[in-house]
PDB file of C-alpha atoms in Angstrom:
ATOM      1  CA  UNK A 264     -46.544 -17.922  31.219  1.00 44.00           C
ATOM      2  CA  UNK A 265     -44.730 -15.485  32.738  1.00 43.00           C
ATOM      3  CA  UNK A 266     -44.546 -14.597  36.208  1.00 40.00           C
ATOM      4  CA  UNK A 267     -46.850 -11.713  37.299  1.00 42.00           C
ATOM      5  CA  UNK A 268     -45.302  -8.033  37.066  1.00 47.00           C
ATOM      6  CA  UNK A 269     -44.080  -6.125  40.064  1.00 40.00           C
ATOM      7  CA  UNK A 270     -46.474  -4.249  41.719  1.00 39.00           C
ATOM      8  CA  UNK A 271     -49.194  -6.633  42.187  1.00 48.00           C
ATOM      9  CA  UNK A 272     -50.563  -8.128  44.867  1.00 48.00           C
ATOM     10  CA  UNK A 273     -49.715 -11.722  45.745  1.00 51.00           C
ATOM     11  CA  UNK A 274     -52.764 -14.457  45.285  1.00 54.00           C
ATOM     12  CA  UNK A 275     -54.863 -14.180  48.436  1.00 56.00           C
ATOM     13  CA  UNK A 276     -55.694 -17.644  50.000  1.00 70.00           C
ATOM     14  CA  UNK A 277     -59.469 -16.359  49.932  1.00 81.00           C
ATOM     15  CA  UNK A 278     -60.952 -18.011  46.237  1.00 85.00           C
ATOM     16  CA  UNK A 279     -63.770 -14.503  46.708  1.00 88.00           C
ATOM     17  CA  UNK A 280     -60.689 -11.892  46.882  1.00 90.00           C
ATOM     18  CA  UNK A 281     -58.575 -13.397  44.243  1.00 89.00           C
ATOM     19  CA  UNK A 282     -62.014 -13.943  41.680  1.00 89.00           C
ATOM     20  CA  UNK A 283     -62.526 -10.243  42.526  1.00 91.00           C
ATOM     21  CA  UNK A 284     -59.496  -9.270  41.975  1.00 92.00           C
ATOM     22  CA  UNK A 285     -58.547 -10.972  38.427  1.00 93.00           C
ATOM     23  CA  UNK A 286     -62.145  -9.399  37.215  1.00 94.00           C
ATOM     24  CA  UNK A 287     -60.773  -6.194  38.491  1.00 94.00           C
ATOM     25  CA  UNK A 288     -57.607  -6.828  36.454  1.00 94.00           C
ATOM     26  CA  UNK A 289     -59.474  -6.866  33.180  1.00 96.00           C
ATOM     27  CA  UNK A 290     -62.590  -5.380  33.142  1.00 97.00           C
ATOM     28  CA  UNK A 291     -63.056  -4.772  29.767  1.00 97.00           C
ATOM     29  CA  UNK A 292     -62.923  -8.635  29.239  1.00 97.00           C
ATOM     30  CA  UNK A 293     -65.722  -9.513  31.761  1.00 97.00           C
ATOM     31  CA  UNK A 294     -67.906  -6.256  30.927  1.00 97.00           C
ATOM     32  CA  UNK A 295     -67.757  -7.958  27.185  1.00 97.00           C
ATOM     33  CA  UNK A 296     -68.741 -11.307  28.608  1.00 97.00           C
ATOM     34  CA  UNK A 297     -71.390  -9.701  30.950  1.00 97.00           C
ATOM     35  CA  UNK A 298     -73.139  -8.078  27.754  1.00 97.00           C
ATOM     36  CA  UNK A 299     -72.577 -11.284  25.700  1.00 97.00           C
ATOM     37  CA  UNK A 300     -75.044 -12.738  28.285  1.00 96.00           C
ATOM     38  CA  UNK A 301     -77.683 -10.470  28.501  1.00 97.00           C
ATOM     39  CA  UNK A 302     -77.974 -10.888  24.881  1.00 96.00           C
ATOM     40  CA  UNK A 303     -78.148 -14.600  24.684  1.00 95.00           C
ATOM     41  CA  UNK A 304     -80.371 -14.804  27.518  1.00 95.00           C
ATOM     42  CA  UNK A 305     -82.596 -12.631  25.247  1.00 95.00           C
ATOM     43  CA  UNK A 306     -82.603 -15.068  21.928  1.00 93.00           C
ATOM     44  CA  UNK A 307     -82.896 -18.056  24.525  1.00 93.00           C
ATOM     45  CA  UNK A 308     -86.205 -16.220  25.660  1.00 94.00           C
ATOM     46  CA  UNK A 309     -87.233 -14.942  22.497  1.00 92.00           C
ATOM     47  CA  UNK A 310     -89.766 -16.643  20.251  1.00 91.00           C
ATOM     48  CA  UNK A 311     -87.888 -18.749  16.914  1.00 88.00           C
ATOM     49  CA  UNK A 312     -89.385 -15.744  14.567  1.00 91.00           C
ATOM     50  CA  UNK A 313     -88.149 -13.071  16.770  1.00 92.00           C
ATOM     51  CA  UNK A 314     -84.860 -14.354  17.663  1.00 90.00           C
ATOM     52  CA  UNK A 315     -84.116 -14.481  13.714  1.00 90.00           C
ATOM     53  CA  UNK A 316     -84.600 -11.685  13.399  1.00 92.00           C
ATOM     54  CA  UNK A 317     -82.605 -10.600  16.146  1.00 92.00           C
ATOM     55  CA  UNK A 318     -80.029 -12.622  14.781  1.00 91.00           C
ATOM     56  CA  UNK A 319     -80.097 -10.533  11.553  1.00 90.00           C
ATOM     57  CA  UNK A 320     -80.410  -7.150  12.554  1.00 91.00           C
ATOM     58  CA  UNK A 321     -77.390  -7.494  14.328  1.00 93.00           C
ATOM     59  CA  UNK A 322     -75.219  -8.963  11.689  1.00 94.00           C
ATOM     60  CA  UNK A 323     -72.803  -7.168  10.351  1.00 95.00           C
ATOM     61  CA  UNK A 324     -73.414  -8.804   6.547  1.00 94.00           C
ATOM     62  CA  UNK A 325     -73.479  -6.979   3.398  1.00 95.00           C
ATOM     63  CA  UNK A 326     -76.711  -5.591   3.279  1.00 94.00           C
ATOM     64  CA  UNK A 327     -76.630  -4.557   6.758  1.00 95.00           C
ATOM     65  CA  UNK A 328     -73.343  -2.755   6.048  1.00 95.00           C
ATOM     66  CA  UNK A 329     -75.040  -0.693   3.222  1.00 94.00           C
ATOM     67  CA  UNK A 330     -77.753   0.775   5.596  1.00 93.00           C
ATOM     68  CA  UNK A 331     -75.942   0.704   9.279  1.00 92.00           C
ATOM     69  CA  UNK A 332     -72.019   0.354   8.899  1.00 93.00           C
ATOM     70  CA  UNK A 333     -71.188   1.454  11.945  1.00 93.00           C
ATOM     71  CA  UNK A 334     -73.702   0.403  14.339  1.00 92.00           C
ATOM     72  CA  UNK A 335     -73.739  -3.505  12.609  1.00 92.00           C
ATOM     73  CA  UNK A 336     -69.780  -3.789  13.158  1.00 93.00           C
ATOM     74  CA  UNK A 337     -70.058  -2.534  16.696  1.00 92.00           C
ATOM     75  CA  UNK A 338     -73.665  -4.805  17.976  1.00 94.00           C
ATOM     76  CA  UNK A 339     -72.404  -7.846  15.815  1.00 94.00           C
ATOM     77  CA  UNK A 340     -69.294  -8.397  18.233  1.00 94.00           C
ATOM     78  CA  UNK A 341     -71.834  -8.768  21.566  1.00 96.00           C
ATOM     79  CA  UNK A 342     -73.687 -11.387  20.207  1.00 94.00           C
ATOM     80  CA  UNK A 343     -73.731 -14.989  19.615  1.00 93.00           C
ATOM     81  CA  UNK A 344     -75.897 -17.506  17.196  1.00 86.00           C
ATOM     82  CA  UNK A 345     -76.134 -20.068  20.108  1.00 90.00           C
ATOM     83  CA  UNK A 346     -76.808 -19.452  23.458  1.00 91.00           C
ATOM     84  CA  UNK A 347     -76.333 -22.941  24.903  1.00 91.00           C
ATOM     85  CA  UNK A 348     -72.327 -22.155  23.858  1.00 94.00           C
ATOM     86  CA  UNK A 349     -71.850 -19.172  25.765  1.00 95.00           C
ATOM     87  CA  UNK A 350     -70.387 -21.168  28.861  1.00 95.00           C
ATOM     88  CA  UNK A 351     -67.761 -22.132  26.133  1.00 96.00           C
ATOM     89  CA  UNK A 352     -67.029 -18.671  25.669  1.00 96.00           C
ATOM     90  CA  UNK A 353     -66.856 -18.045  28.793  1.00 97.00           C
ATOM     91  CA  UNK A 354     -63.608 -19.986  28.902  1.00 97.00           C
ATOM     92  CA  UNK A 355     -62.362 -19.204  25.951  1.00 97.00           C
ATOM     93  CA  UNK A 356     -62.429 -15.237  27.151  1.00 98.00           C
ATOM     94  CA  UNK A 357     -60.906 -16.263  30.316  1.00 97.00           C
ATOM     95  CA  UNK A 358     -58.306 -18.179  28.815  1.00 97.00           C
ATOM     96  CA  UNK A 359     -57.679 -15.670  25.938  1.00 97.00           C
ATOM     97  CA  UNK A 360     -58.661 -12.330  26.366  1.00 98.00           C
ATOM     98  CA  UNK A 361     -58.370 -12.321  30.123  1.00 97.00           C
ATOM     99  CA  UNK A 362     -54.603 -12.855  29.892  1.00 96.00           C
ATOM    100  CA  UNK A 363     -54.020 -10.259  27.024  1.00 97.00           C
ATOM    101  CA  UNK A 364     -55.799  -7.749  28.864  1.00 97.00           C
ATOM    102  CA  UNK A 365     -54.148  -7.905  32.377  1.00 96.00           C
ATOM    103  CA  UNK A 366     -50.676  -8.222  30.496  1.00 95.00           C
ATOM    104  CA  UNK A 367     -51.238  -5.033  27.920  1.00 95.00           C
ATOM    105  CA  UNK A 368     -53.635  -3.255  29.688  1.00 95.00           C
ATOM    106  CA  UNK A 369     -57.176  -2.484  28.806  1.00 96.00           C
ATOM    107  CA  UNK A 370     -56.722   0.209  26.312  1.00 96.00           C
ATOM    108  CA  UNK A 371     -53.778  -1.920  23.808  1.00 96.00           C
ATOM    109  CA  UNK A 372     -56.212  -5.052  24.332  1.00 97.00           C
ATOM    110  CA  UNK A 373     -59.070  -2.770  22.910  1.00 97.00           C
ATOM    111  CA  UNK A 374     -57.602  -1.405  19.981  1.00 96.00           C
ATOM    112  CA  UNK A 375     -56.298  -5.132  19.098  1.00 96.00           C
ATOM    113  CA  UNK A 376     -59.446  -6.980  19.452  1.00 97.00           C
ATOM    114  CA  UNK A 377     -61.505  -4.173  18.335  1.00 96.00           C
ATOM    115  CA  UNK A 378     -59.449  -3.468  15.362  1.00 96.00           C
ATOM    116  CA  UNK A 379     -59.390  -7.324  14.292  1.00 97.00           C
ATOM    117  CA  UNK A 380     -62.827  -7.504  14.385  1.00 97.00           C
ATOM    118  CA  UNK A 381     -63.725  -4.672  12.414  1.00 96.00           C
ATOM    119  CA  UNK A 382     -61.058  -5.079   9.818  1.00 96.00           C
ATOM    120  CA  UNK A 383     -61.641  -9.128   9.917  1.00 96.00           C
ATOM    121  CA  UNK A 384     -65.597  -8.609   9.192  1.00 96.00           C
ATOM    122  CA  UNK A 385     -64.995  -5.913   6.363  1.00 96.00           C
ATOM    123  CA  UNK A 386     -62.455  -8.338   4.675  1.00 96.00           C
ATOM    124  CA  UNK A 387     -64.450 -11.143   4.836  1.00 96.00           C
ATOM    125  CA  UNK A 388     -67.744  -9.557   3.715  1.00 96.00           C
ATOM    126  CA  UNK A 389     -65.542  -8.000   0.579  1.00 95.00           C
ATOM    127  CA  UNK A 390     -64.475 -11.821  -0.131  1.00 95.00           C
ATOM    128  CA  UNK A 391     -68.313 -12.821  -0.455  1.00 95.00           C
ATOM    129  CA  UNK A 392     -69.433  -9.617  -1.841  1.00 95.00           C
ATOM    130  CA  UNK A 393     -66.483 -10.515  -4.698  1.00 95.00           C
ATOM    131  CA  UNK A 394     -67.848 -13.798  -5.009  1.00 94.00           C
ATOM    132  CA  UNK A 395     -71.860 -13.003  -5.460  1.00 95.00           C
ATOM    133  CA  UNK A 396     -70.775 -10.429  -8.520  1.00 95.00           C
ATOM    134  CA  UNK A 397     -68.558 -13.285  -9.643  1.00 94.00           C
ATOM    135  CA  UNK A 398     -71.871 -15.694  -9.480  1.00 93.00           C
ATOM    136  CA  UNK A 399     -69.520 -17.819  -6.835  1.00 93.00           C
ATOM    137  CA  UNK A 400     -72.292 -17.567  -4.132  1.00 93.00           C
ATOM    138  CA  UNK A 401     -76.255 -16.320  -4.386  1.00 94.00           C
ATOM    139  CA  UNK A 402     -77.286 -13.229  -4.364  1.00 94.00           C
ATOM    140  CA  UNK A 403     -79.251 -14.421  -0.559  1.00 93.00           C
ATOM    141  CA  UNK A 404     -75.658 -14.003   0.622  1.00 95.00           C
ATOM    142  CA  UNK A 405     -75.817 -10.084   1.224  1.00 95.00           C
ATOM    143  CA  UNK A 406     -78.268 -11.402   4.414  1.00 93.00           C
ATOM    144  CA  UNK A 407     -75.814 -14.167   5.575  1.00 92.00           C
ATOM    145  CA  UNK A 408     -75.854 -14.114   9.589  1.00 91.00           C
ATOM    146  CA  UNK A 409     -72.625 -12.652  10.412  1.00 93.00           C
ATOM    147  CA  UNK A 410     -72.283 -12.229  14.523  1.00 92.00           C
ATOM    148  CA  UNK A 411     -70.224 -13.538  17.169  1.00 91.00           C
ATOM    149  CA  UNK A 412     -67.155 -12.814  19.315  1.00 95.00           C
ATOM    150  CA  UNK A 413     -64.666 -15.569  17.305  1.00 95.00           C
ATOM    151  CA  UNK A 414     -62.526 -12.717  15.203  1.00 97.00           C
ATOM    152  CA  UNK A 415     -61.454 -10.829  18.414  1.00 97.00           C
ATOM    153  CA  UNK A 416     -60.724 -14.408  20.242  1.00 97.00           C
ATOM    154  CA  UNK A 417     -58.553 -15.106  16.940  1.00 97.00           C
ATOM    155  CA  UNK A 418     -56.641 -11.786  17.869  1.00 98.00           C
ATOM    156  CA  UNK A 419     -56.270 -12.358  21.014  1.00 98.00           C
ATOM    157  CA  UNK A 420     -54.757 -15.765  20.304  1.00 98.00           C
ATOM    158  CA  UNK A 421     -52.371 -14.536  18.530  1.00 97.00           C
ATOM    159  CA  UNK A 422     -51.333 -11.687  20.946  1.00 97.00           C
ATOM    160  CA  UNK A 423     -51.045 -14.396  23.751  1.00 96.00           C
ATOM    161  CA  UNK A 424     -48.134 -16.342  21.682  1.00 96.00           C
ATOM    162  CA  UNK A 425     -45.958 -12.848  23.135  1.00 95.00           C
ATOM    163  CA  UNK A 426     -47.143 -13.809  26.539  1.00 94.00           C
ATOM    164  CA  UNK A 427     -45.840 -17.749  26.768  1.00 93.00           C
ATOM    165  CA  UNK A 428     -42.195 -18.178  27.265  1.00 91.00           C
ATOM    166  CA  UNK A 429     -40.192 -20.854  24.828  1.00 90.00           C
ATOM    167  CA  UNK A 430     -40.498 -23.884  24.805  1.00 93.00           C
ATOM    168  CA  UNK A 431     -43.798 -23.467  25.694  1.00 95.00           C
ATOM    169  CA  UNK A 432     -44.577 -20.815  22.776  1.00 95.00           C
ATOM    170  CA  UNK A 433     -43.759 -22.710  19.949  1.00 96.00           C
ATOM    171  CA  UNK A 434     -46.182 -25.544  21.270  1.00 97.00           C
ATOM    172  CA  UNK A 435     -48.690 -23.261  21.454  1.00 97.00           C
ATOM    173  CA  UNK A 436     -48.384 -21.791  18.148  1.00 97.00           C
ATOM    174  CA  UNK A 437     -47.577 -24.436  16.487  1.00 97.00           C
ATOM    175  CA  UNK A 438     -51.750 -25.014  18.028  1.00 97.00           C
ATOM    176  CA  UNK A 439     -53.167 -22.015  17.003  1.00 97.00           C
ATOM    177  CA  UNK A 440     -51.572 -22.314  13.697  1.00 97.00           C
ATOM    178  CA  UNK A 441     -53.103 -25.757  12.550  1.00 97.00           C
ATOM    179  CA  UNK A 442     -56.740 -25.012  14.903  1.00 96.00           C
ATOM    180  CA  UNK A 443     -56.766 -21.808  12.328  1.00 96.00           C
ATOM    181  CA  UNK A 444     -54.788 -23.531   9.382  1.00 95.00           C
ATOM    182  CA  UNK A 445     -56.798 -26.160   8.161  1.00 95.00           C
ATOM    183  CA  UNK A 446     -60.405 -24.942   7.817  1.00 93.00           C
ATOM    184  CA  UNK A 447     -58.808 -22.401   5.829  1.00 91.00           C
ATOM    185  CA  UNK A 448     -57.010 -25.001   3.681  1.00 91.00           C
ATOM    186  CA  UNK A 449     -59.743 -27.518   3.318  1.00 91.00           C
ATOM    187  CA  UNK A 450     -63.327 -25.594   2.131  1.00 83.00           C
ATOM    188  CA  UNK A 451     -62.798 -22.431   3.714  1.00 86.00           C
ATOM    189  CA  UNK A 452     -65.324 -20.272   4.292  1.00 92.00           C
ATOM    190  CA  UNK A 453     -65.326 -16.104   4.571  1.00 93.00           C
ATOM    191  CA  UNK A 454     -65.362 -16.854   8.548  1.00 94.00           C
ATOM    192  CA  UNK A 455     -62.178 -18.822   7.846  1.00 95.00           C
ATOM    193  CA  UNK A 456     -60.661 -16.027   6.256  1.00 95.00           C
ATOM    194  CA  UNK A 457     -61.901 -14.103   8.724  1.00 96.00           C
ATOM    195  CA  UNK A 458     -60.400 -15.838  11.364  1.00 97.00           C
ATOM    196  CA  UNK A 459     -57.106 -15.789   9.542  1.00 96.00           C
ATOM    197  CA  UNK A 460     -56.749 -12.337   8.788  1.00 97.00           C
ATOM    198  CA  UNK A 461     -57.814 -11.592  12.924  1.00 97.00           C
ATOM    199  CA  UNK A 462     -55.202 -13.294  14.042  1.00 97.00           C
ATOM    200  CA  UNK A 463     -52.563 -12.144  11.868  1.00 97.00           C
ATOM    201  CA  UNK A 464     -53.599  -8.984  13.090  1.00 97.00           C
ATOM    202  CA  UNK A 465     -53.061 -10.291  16.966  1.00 97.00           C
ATOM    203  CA  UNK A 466     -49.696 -11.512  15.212  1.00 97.00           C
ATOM    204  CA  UNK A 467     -48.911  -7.883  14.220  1.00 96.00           C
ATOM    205  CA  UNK A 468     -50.119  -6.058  17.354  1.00 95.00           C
ATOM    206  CA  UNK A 469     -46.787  -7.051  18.828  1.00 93.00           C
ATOM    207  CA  UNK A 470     -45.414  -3.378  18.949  1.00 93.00           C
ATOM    208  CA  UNK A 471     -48.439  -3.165  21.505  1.00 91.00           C
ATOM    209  CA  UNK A 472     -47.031  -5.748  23.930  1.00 92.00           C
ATOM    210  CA  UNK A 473     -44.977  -5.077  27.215  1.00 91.00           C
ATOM    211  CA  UNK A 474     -42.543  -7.866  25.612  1.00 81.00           C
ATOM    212  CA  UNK A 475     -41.792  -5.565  22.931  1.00 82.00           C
ATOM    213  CA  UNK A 476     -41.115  -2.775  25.284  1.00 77.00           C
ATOM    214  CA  UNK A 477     -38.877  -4.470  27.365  1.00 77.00           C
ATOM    215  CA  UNK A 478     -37.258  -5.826  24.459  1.00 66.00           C
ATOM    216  CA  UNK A 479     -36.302  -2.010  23.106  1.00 54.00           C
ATOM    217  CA  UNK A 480     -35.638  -0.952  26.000  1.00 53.00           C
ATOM    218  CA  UNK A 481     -32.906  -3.551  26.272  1.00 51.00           C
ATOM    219  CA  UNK A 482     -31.208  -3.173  22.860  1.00 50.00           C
ATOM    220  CA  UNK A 483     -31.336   0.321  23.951  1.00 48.00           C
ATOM    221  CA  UNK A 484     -29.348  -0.646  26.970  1.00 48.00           C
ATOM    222  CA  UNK A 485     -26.474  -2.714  24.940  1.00 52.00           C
ATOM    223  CA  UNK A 486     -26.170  -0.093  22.272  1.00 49.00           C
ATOM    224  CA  UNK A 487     -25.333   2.267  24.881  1.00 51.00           C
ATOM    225  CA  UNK A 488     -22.737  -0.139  26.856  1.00 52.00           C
ATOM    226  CA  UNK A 489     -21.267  -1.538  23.500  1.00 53.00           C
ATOM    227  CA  UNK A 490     -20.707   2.098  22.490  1.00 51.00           C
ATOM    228  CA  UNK A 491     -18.309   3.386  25.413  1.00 49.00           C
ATOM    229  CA  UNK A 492     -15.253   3.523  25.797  1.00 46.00           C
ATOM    230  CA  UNK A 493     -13.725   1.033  28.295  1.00 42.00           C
ATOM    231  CA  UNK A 494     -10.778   3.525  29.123  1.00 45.00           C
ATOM    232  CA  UNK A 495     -13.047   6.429  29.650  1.00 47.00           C
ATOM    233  CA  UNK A 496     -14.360   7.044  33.396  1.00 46.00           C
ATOM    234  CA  UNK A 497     -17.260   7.039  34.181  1.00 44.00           C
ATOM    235  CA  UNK A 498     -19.155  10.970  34.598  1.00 45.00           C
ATOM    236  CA  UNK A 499     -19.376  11.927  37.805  1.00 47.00           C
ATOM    237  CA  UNK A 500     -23.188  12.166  39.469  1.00 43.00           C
ATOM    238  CA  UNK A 501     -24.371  15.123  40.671  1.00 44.00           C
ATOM    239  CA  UNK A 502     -24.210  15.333  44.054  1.00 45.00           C
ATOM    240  CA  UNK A 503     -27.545  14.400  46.112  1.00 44.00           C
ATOM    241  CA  UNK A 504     -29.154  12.068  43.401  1.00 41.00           C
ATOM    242  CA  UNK A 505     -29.679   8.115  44.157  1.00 43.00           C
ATOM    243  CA  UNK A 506     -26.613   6.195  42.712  1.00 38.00           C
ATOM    244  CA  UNK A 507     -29.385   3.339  41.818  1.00 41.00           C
ATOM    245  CA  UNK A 508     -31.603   5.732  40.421  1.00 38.00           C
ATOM    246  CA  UNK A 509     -32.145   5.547  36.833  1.00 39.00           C
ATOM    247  CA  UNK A 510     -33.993   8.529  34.164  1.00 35.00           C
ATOM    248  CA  UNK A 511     -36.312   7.800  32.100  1.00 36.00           C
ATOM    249  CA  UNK A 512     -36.225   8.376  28.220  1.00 39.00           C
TER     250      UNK A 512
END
């Protein structure tokens, strides 16, 4: 990965102060995880009837769509079918969405992994909804259990390739490609196109990243020094303004 940015502080020998300060560094992240947790201490608690049904209500499936489509895409995303996994996540969201967040900032992480998972749950439900009026799957379908976190770590996955330098990026997509690629090639399932279609998504968010930023901003920098003339002097500064100093655009 890259090296950190300018501007922040260097890794204090104290394990407290620098834990404290990377969950300062993306909140959003570890506010997600925090929630995550509450909720599968809750099924873990809960009686088998009652966490089905928990399980349920909070899906965001097709019939669940119909009556609350805004409130099922939101809850669905802060809970998960198996509690005894949630240590899993909790590396996966360090490892993934930890990064993304502290590199593009809270807001640009947001709309990336919020926006995958909404648009990855309403494509896949379409894709089963097609297939129950094309007698592909039952009609018992519409109440499929449809919740978990895995469509904004898909985004985030593919927002991270941005964040790795070469050689190492190509390794690591070359990963994410073929941990993504072949459930979706052998029996896929609408989570499998789910998953796809999120990280394509992360994929396309890369007008989002710093890396694209800096990247303008260079081309900018070329176009401007391939376009003068060698011959022609330099304009004179007005007086009393920083030789090094530099506007902004």
């Amino acid at each position: 990965m890259e090296p950190p940015r300018g501007g922040r502080r260097p890794c204090s020998g104290n394990p407290w102060t620098w834990v404290r300060d990377w969950v300062r560094s993306s909140p959003g992240t570890h506010i997600w995880l925090l929630v995550i947790g509450i909720t599968s201490l809750v099924i873990a608690s809960a009686s088998e009837g009652l966490g089905q049904f928990l399980v349920h209500r909070t899906s965001s499936n097709i019939h669940q769509l119909n009556e609350h489509p805004l409130p099922s895409l939101l809850i669905s995303g802060f809970w998960i079918e198996r509690p005894a996994s949630f240590l899993l996540y909790v590396v996966m969201f360090e490892l993934l969405h930890a990064n993304v967040e502290r590199w593009t900032g809270t807001t640009r992480w947001l709309l990336s992994v919020g926006g995958a998972h909404i648009a990855a749950t309403l494509a896949s439900q379409e894709l089963v909804l097609l297939a129950i009026e094309g007698h592909r799957l039952p009609r018992s379908m519409t109440h499929v259990v449809d919740i978990g976190v895995s469509y904004g770590l898909a985004a985030a996955a593919g927002m991270l390739t941005y964040r790795l330098l070469p050689p190492w990026r190509y390794g690591y997509l070359a990963g994410v490609l073929v941990f993504f690629g072949i459930p979706l090639l052998t029996g896929a399932t609408f989570t499998d196109f789910g998953h796809a279609i999120a990280l394509t998504m992360g994929f396309a968010a890369w007008p989002l990243t710093p890396a694209a930023a800096e990247g303008l901003s260079s081309e900018e920098e070329e176009e401007e020094e391939d376009g003068r003339d060698p011959a022609e002097p330099a304009a004179e500064r007005p007086p009393g303004r920083d030789p090094d100093s530099r506007q902004e655009r």
